[in-house]
Tab-separated table of C-alpha atoms and ligand atoms in Angstrom:
chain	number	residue	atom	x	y	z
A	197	UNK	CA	-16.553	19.976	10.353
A	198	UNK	CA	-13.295	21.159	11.983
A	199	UNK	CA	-10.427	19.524	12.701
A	200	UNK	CA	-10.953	19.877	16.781
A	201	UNK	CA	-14.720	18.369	16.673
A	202	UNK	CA	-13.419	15.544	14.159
A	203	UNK	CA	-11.290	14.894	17.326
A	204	UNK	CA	-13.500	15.763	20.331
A	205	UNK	CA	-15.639	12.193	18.491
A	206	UNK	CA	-12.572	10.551	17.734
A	207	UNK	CA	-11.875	10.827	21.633
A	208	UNK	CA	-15.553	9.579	22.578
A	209	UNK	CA	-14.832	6.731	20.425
A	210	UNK	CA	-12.074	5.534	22.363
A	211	UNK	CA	-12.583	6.086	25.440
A	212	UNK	CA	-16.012	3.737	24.580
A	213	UNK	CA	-13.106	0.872	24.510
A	214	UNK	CA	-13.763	-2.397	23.230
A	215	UNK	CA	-17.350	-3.359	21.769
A	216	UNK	CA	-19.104	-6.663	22.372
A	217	UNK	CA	-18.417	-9.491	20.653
A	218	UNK	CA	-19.950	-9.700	17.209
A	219	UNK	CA	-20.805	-13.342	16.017
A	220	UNK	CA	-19.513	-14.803	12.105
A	221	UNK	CA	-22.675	-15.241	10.106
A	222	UNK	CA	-22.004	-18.471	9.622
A	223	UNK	CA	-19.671	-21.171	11.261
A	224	UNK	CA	-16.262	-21.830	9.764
A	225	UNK	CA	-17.201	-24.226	6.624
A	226	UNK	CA	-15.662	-26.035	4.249
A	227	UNK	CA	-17.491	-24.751	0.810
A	228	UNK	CA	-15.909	-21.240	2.206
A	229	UNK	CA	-12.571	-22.310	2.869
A	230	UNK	CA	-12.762	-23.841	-0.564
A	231	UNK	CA	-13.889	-20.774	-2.335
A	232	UNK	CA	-11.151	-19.338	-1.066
A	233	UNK	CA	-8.395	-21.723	-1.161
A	234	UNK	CA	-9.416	-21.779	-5.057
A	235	UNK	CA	-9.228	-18.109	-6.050
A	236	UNK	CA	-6.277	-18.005	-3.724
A	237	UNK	CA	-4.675	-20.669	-5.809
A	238	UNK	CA	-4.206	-22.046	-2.879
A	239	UNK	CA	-4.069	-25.952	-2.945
A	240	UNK	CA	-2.262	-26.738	0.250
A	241	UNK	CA	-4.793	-30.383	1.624
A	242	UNK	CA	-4.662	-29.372	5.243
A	243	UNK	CA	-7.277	-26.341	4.264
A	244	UNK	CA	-9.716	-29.779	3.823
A	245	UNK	CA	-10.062	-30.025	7.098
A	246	UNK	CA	-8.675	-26.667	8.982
A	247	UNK	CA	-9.031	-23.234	8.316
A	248	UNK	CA	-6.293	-20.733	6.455
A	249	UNK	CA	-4.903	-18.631	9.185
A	250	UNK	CA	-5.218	-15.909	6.820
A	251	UNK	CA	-9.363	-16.594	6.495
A	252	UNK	CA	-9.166	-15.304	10.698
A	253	UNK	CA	-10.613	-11.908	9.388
A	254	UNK	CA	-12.904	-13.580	6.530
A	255	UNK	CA	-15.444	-14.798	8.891
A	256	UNK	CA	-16.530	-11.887	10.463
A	257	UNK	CA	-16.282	-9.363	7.697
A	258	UNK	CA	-19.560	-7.619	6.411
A	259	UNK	CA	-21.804	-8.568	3.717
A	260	UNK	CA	-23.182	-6.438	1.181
A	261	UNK	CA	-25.143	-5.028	2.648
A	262	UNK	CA	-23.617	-0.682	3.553
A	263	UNK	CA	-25.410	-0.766	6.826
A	264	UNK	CA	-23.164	-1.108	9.961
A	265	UNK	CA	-23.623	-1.630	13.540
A	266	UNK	CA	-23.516	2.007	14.793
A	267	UNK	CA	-21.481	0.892	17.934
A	268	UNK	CA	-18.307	-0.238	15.263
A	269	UNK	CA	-15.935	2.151	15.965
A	270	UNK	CA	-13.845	1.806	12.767
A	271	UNK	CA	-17.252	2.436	11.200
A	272	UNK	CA	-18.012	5.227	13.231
A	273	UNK	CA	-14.559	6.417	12.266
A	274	UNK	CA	-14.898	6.526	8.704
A	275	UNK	CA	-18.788	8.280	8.452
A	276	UNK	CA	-17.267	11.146	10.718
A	277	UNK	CA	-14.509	11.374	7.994
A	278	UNK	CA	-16.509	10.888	5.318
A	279	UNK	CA	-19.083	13.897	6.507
A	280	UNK	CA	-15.846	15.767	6.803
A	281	UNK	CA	-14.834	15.309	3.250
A	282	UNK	CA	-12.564	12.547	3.827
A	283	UNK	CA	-14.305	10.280	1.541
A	284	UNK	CA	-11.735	8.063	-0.194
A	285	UNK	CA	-9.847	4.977	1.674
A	286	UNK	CA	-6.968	2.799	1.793
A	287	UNK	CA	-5.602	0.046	3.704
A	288	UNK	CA	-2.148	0.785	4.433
A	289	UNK	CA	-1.013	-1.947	7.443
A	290	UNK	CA	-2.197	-5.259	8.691
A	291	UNK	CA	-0.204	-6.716	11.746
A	292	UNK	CA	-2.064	-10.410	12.387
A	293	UNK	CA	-0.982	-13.301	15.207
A	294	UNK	CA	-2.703	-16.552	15.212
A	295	UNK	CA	-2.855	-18.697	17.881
A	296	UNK	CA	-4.263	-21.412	16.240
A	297	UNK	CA	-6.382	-22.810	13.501
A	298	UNK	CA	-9.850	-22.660	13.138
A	299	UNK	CA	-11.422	-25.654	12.510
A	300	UNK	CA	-15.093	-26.450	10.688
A	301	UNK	CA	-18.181	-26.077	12.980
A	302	UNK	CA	-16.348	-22.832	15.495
A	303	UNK	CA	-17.884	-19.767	15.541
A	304	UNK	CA	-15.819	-17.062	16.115
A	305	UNK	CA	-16.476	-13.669	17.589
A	306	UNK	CA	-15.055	-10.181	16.774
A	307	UNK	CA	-14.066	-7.604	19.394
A	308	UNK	CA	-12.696	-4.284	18.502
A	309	UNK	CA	-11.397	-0.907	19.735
A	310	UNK	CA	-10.153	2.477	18.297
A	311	UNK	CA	-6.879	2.939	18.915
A	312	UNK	CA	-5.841	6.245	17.556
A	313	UNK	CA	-6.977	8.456	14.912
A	314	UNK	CA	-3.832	10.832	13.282
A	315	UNK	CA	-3.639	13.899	11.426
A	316	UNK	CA	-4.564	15.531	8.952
A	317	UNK	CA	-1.618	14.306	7.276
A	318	UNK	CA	-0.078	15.525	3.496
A	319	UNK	CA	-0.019	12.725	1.665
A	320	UNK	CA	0.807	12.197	-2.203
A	321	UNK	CA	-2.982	10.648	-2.690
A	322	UNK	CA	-4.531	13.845	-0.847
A	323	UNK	CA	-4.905	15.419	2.818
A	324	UNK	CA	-6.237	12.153	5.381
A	325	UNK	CA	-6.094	10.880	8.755
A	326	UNK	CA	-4.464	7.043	9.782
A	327	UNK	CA	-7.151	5.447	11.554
A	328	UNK	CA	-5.601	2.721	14.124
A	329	UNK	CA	-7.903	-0.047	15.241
A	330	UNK	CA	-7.524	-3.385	17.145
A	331	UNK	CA	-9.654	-6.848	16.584
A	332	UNK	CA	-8.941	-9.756	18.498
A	333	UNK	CA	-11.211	-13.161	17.368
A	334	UNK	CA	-13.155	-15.093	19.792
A	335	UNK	CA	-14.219	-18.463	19.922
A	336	UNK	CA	-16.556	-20.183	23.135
A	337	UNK	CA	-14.233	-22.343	25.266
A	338	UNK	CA	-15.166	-25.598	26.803
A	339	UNK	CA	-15.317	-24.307	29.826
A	340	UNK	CA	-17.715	-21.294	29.292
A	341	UNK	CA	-14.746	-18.928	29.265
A	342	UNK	CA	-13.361	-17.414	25.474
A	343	UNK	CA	-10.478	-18.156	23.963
A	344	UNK	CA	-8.242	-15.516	21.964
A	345	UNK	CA	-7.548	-17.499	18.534
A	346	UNK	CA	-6.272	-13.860	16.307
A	347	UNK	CA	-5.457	-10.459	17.047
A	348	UNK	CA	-5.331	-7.723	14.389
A	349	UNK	CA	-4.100	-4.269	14.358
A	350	UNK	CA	-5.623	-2.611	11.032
A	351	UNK	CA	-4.226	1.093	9.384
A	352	UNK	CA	-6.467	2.728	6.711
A	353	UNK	CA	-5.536	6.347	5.393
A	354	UNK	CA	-8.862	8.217	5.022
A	355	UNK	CA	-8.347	10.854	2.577
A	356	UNK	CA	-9.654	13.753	0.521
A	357	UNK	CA	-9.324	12.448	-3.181
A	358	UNK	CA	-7.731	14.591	-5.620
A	359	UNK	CA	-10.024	15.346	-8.495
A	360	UNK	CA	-8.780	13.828	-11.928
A	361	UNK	CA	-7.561	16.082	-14.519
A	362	UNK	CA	-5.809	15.106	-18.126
A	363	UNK	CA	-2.393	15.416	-17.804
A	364	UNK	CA	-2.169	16.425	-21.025
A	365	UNK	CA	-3.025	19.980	-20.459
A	366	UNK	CA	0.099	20.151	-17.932
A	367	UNK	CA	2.279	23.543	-18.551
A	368	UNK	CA	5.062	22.343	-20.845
A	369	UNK	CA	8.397	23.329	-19.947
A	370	UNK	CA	10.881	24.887	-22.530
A	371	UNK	CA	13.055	22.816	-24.393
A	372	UNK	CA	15.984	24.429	-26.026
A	373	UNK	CA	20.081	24.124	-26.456
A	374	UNK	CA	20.547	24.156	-22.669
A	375	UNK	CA	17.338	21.746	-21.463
A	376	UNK	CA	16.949	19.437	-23.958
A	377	UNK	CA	19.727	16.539	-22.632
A	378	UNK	CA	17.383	16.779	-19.681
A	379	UNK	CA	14.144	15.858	-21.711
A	380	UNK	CA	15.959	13.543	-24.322
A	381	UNK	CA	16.974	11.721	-20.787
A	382	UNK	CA	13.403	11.610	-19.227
A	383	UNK	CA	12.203	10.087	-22.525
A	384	UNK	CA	14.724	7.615	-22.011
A	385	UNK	CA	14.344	6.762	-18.492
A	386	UNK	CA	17.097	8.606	-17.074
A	387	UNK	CA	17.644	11.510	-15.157
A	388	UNK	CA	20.237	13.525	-16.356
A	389	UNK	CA	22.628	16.329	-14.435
A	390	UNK	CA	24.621	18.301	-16.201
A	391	UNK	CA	28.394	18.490	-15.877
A	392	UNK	CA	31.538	20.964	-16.170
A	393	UNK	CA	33.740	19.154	-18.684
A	394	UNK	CA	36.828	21.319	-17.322
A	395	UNK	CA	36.398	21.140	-13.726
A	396	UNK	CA	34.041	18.143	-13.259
A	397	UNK	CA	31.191	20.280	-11.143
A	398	UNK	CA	27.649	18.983	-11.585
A	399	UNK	CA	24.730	21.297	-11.486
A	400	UNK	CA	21.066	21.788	-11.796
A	401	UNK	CA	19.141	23.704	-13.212
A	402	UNK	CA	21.002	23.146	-16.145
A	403	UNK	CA	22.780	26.546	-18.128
A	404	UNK	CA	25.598	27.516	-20.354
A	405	UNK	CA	28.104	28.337	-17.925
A	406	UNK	CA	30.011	26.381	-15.330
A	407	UNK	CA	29.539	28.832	-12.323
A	408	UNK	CA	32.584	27.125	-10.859
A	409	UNK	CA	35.403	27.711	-13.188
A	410	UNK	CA	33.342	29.192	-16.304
A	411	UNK	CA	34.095	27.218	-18.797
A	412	UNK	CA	31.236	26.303	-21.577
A	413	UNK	CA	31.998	22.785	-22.244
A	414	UNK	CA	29.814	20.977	-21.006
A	415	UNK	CA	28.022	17.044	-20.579
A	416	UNK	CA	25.941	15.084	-17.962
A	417	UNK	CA	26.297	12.179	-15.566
A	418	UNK	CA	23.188	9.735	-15.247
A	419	UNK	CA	22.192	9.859	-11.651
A	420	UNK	CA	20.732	7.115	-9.565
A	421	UNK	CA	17.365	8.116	-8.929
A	422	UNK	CA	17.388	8.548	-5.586
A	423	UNK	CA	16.887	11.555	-3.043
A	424	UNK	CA	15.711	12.858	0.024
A	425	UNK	CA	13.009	15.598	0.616
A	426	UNK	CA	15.268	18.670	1.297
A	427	UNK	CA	12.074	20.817	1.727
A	428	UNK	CA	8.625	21.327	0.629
A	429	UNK	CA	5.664	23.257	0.438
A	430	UNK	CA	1.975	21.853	-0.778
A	431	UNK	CA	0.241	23.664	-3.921
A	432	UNK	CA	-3.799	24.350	-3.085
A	433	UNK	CA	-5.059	26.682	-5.047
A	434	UNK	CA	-5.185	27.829	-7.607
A	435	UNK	CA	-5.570	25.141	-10.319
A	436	UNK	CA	-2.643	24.005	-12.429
A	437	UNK	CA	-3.426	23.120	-15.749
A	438	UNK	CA	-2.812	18.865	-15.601
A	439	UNK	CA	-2.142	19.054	-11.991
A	440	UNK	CA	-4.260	17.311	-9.607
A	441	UNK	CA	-4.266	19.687	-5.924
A	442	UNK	CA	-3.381	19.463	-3.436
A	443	UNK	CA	-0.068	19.134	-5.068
A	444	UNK	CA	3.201	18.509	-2.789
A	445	UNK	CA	6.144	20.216	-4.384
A	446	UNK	CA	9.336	19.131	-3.057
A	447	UNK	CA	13.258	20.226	-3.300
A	448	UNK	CA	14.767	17.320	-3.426
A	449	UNK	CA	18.332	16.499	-2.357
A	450	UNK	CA	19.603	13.788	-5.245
A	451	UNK	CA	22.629	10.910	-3.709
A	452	UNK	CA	24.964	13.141	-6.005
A	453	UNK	CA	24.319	16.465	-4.267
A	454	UNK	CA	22.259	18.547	-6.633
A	455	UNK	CA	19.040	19.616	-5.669
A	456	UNK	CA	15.777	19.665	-8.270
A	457	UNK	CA	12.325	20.790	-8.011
A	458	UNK	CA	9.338	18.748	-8.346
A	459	UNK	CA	6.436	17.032	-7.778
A	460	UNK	CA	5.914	14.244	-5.103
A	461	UNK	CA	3.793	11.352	-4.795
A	462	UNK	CA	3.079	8.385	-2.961
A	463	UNK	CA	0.573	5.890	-4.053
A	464	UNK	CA	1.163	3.804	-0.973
A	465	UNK	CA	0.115	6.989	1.383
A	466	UNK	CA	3.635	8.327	2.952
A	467	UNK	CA	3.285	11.426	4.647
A	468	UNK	CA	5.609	13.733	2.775
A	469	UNK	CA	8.073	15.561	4.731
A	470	UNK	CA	11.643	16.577	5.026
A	471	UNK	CA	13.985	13.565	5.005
A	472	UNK	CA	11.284	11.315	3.196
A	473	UNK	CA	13.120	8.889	0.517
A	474	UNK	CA	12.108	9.576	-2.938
A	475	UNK	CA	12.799	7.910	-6.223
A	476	UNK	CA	12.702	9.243	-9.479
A	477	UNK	CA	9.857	8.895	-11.790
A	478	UNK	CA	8.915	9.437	-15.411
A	479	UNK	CA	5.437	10.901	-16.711
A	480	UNK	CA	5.184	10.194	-20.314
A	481	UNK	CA	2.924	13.368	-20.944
A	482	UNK	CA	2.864	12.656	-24.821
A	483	UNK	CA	5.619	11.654	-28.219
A	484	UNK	CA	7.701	14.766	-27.264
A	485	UNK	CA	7.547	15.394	-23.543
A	486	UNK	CA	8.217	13.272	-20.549
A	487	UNK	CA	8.172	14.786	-17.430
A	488	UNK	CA	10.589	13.624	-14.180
A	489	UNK	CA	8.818	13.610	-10.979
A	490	UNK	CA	8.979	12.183	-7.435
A	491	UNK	CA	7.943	8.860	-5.590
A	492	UNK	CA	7.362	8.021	-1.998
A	493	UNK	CA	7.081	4.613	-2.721
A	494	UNK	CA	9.983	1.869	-2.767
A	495	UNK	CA	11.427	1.752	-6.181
A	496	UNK	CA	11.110	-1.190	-8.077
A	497	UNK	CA	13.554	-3.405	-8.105
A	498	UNK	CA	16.788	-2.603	-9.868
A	499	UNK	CA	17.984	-5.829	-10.520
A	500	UNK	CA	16.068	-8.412	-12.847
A	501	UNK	CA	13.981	-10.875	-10.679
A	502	UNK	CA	16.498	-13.614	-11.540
A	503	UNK	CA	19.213	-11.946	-9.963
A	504	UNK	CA	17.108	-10.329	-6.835
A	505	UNK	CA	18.631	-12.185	-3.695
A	506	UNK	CA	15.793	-14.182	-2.520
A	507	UNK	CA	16.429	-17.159	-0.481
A	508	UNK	CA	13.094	-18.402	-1.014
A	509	UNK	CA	12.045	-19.191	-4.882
A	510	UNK	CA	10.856	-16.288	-6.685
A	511	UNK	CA	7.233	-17.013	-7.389
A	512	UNK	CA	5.599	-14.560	-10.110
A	513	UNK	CA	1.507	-14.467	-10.058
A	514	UNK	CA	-0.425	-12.798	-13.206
A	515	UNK	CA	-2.536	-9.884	-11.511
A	516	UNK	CA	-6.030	-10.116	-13.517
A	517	UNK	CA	-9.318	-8.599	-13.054
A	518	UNK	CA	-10.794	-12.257	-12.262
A	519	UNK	CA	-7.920	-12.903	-9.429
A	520	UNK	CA	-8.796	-9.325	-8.027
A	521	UNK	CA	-12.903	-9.845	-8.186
A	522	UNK	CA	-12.775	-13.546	-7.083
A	523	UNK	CA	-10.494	-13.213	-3.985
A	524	UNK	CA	-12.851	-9.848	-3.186
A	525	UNK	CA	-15.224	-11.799	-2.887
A	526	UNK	CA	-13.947	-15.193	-1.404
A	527	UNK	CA	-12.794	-12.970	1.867
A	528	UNK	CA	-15.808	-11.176	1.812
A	529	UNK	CA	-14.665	-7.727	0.886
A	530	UNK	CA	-17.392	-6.336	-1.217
A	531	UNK	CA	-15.730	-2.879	-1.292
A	532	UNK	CA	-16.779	-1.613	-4.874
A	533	UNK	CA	-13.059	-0.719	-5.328
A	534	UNK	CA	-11.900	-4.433	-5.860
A	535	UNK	CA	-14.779	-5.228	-8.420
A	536	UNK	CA	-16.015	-1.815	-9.960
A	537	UNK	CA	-14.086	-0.498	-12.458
A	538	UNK	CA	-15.976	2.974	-13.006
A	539	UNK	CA	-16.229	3.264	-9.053
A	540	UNK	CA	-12.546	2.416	-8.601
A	541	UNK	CA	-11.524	5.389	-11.329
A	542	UNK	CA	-14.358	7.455	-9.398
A	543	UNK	CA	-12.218	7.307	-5.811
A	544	UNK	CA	-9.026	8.101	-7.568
A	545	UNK	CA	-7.712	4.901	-8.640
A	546	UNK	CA	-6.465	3.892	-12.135
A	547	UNK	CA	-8.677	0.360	-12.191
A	548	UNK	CA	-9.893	-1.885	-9.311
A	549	UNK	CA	-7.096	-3.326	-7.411
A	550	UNK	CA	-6.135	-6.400	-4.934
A	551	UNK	CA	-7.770	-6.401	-1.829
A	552	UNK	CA	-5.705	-6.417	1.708
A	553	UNK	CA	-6.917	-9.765	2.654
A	554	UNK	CA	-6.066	-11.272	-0.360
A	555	UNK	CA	-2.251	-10.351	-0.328
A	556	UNK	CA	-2.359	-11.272	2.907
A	557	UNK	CA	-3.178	-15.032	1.877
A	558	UNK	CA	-1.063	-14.748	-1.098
A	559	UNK	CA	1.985	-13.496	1.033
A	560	UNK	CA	0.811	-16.551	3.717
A	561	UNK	CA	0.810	-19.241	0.917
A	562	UNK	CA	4.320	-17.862	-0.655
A	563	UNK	CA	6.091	-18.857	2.803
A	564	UNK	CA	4.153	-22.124	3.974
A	565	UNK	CA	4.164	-23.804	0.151
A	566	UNK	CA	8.166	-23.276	0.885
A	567	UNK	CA	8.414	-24.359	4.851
A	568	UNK	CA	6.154	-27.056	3.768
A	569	UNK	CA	3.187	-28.725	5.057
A	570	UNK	CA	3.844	-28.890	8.926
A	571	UNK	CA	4.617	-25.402	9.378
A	572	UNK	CA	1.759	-22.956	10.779
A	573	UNK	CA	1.712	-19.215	10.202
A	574	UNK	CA	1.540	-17.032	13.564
A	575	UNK	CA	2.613	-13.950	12.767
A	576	UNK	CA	2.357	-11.621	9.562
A	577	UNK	CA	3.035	-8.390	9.514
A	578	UNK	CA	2.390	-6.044	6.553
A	579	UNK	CA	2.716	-3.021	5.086
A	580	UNK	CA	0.896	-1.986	1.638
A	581	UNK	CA	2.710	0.051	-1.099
A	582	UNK	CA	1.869	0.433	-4.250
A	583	UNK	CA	-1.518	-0.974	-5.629
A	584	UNK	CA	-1.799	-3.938	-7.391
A	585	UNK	CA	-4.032	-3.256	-10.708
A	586	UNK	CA	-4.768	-5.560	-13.778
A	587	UNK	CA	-2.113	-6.458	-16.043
A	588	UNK	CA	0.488	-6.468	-13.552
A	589	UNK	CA	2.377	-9.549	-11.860
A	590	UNK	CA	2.884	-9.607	-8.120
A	591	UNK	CA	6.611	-11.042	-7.984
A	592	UNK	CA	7.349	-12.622	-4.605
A	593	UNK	CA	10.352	-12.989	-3.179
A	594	UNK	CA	11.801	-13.591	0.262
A	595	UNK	CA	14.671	-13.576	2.743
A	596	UNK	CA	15.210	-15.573	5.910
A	597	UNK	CA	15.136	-13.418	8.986
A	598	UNK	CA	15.777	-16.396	11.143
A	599	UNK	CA	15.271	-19.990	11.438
A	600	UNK	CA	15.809	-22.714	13.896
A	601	UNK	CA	14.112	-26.030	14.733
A	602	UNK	CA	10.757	-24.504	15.564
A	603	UNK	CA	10.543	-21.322	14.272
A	604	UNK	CA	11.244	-19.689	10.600
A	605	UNK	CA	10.840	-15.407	10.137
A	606	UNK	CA	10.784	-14.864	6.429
A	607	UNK	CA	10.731	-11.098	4.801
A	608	UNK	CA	8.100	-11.317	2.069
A	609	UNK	CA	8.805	-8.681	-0.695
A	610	UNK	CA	5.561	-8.814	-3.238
A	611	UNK	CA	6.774	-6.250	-5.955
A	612	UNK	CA	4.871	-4.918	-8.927
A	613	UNK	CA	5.618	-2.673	-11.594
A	614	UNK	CA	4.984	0.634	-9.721
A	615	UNK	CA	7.284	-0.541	-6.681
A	616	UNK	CA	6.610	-2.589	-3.494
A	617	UNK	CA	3.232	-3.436	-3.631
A	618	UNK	CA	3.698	-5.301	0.105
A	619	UNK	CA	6.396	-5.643	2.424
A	620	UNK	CA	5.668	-8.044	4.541
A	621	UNK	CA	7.396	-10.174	7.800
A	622	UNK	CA	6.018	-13.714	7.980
A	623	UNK	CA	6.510	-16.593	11.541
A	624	UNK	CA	5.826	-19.733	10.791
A	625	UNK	CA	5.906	-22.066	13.395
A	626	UNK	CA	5.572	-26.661	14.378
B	1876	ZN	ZN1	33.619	23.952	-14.307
């Protein structure tokens, strides 16, 4: 399938608008709201009688079952990319507004619409298209009309997975009297540049010779990390031993000026392109070689989490394979992704991992166990980085946007060790 009929359907599927409403399969109930309240670790008592706004999408999501209505046009969406080879997904933004609570015995209703459908886009997990959709929640009003209780707008990156390959067959670079400050600094965690000892110049790739002023003596600075794409081109064919293609290759333009060569990713799905941020990081290939290479995704944190300016308190929540699989399932999500390990490492990920909905209550919980008890969320906004696997810790942290009597905005950082697993902007409201 070409790119022009993936969009001649893509255009039928908008202009079919917004579908009919499609009913919960069952009412909002308490035994659900306590499943997930308890794999949330969520033990707020007002979700004993209301709803968590964060459950809005819960009611209404899919069951097991693979079959979809054929009218759903995110559905529709994603078996036109997946006949074109686009097989693999990944949420990358949910932008949610309550209006209110649910409460126990409601019903509510799903409407949605395809809103736009971009690319194909270079991305660090493979060649995909953003697929843009809008839900709004329904529930019967009084007086025969409906009433609007959520609104979502929902981002997935369908993409080509790259195949897996052992890194361990990766061309080695050579090591010798010139390089090897370079490679004793990537085994260390540092990128190194090389500089003139007489005249001060730094320079990459490294050599013997100051081109500056000529001199031989010579040392290195430790540079931050950071960088901009300066250009790039992406690798297809042929295969690279250790590689996985389509491989971006980027020139990238380092804070201190010099320029190096290598390869990009981005595990939260950033397009890469000239001007994209970059940090540094390190492949430990095996005892004697680590390799540097390049990061779409925000770093991690520099400071410790002690000393991270939150204004909120830091809350720290052990990632494990029973938080991912029960909060998959208490939101409904039966993706295999979030509970099937061999599956998971089958679409190109390292191990199952969180689930959208889930840091989405997690996130929630972080800002109304610290408003307290009479605050409501209304808004959340957020954007997923880097996964969340097993073994990990989802450290929150957050920063008051503003606040007065009625109304607090609080920036929700939820790092991991791989970067920013969510950034996230949170109104609460009472
Ligand atoms: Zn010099």
């Amino acid at each position: 399938m070409t790119h022009d009929e993936i969009m001649a359907r893509v255009e039928e599927l908008i202009a079919a608008g917004e579908t009919t409403p499609r009913e919960a399969l069952d009412e909002v109930n308490l035994p659900m709201i306590r499943h997930w309240a308890e794999a949330m670790g969520d033990t707020n008592p007002r979700w004993a009688s209301v709803a968590p706004p964060a459950m809005a999408q819960v009611w209404t999501m899919y069951g097991l079952d693979p079959h979809r209505p054929a009218a759903d046009p995110l559905h529709g969406t994603m078996q036109l990319l997946d006949e074109a080879g686009f097989t693999s997904v990944l949420a990358t933004n949910s932008d949610q507004t309550y209006a209110r609570n649910l409460v126990p015995g409601e019903r509510p209703a799903v409407t949605t619409r395809l809103e736009s459908v971009v690319g194909p886009k270079q991305t660090g997990l493979g060649e995909g298209y953003f697929v843009t959709t809008q839900n709004t929640w329904w529930v019967a009003a009084s007086d025969g009309r409906r009433e609007a209780v959520a609104t979502m707008t929902f981002r997935v990156l369908k993409f080509k997975p790259a195949s897996r390959v052992d890194p361990a067959q990766t061309v080695r670079p050579v090591v010798n009297r010139d390089t090897a400050f370079f490679f004793d600094g990537t085994a260390n965690g540092e990128l190194r540049i090389q500089r003139c000892n007489a005249c001060g110049l730094l320079r990459h790739p490294p050599g013997p010779v100051c081109p500056s002023c000529h001199a031989m003596d010579r040392g290195h600075v430790v540079a931050s990390g950071r960088g901009v794409v300066h250009s790039f081109l992406v690798h297809h064919a042929p295969q690279v031993p250790g590689k996985t293609l389509p491989l971006p290759l980027a020139l990238v333009e380092l804070e201190e000026g010099v320029r190096m060569v290598g390869a990009v990713r981005s595990p939260d799905g950033t397009e890469v392109a000239i001007g994209t941020p970059v940090h540094v990081v390190f492949d430990r290939i095996d005892d004697n070689l680590t390799l540097a290479s390049w990061s779409t995704s925000e770093p991690p944190p520099a400071a410790a989490v002690e000393d991270r300016a939150s204004d909120l308190p830091m809350s720290r929540i052990a990632i494990t394979p029973t938080l991912i699989v029960s909060t998959a399932l208490a939101t409904r999500d039966f993706q295999d992704v979030h509970h099937d390990r061999d599956l998971a490492v089958q679409r190109g990920s390292k191990d199952i991992f969180l689930n959208i909905l889930t840091t989405t209550g997690l996130v929630q919980k972080y800002v109304v166990d610290w408003a307290g008890d009479d605050w409501r969320v209304t808004e959340c906004s957020l954007r997923l980085g880097a996964p969340a696997y097993p073994g990990d810790t989802l450290e929150l942290s957050g920063t008051i946007v503003t606040r007065t009597d009625g109304e607090i905005v609080v920036d929700v950082i939820g790092a991991v060790s791989l970067g920013a697993h969510a950034t996230s902007r949170v109104t609460v409201q009472r």
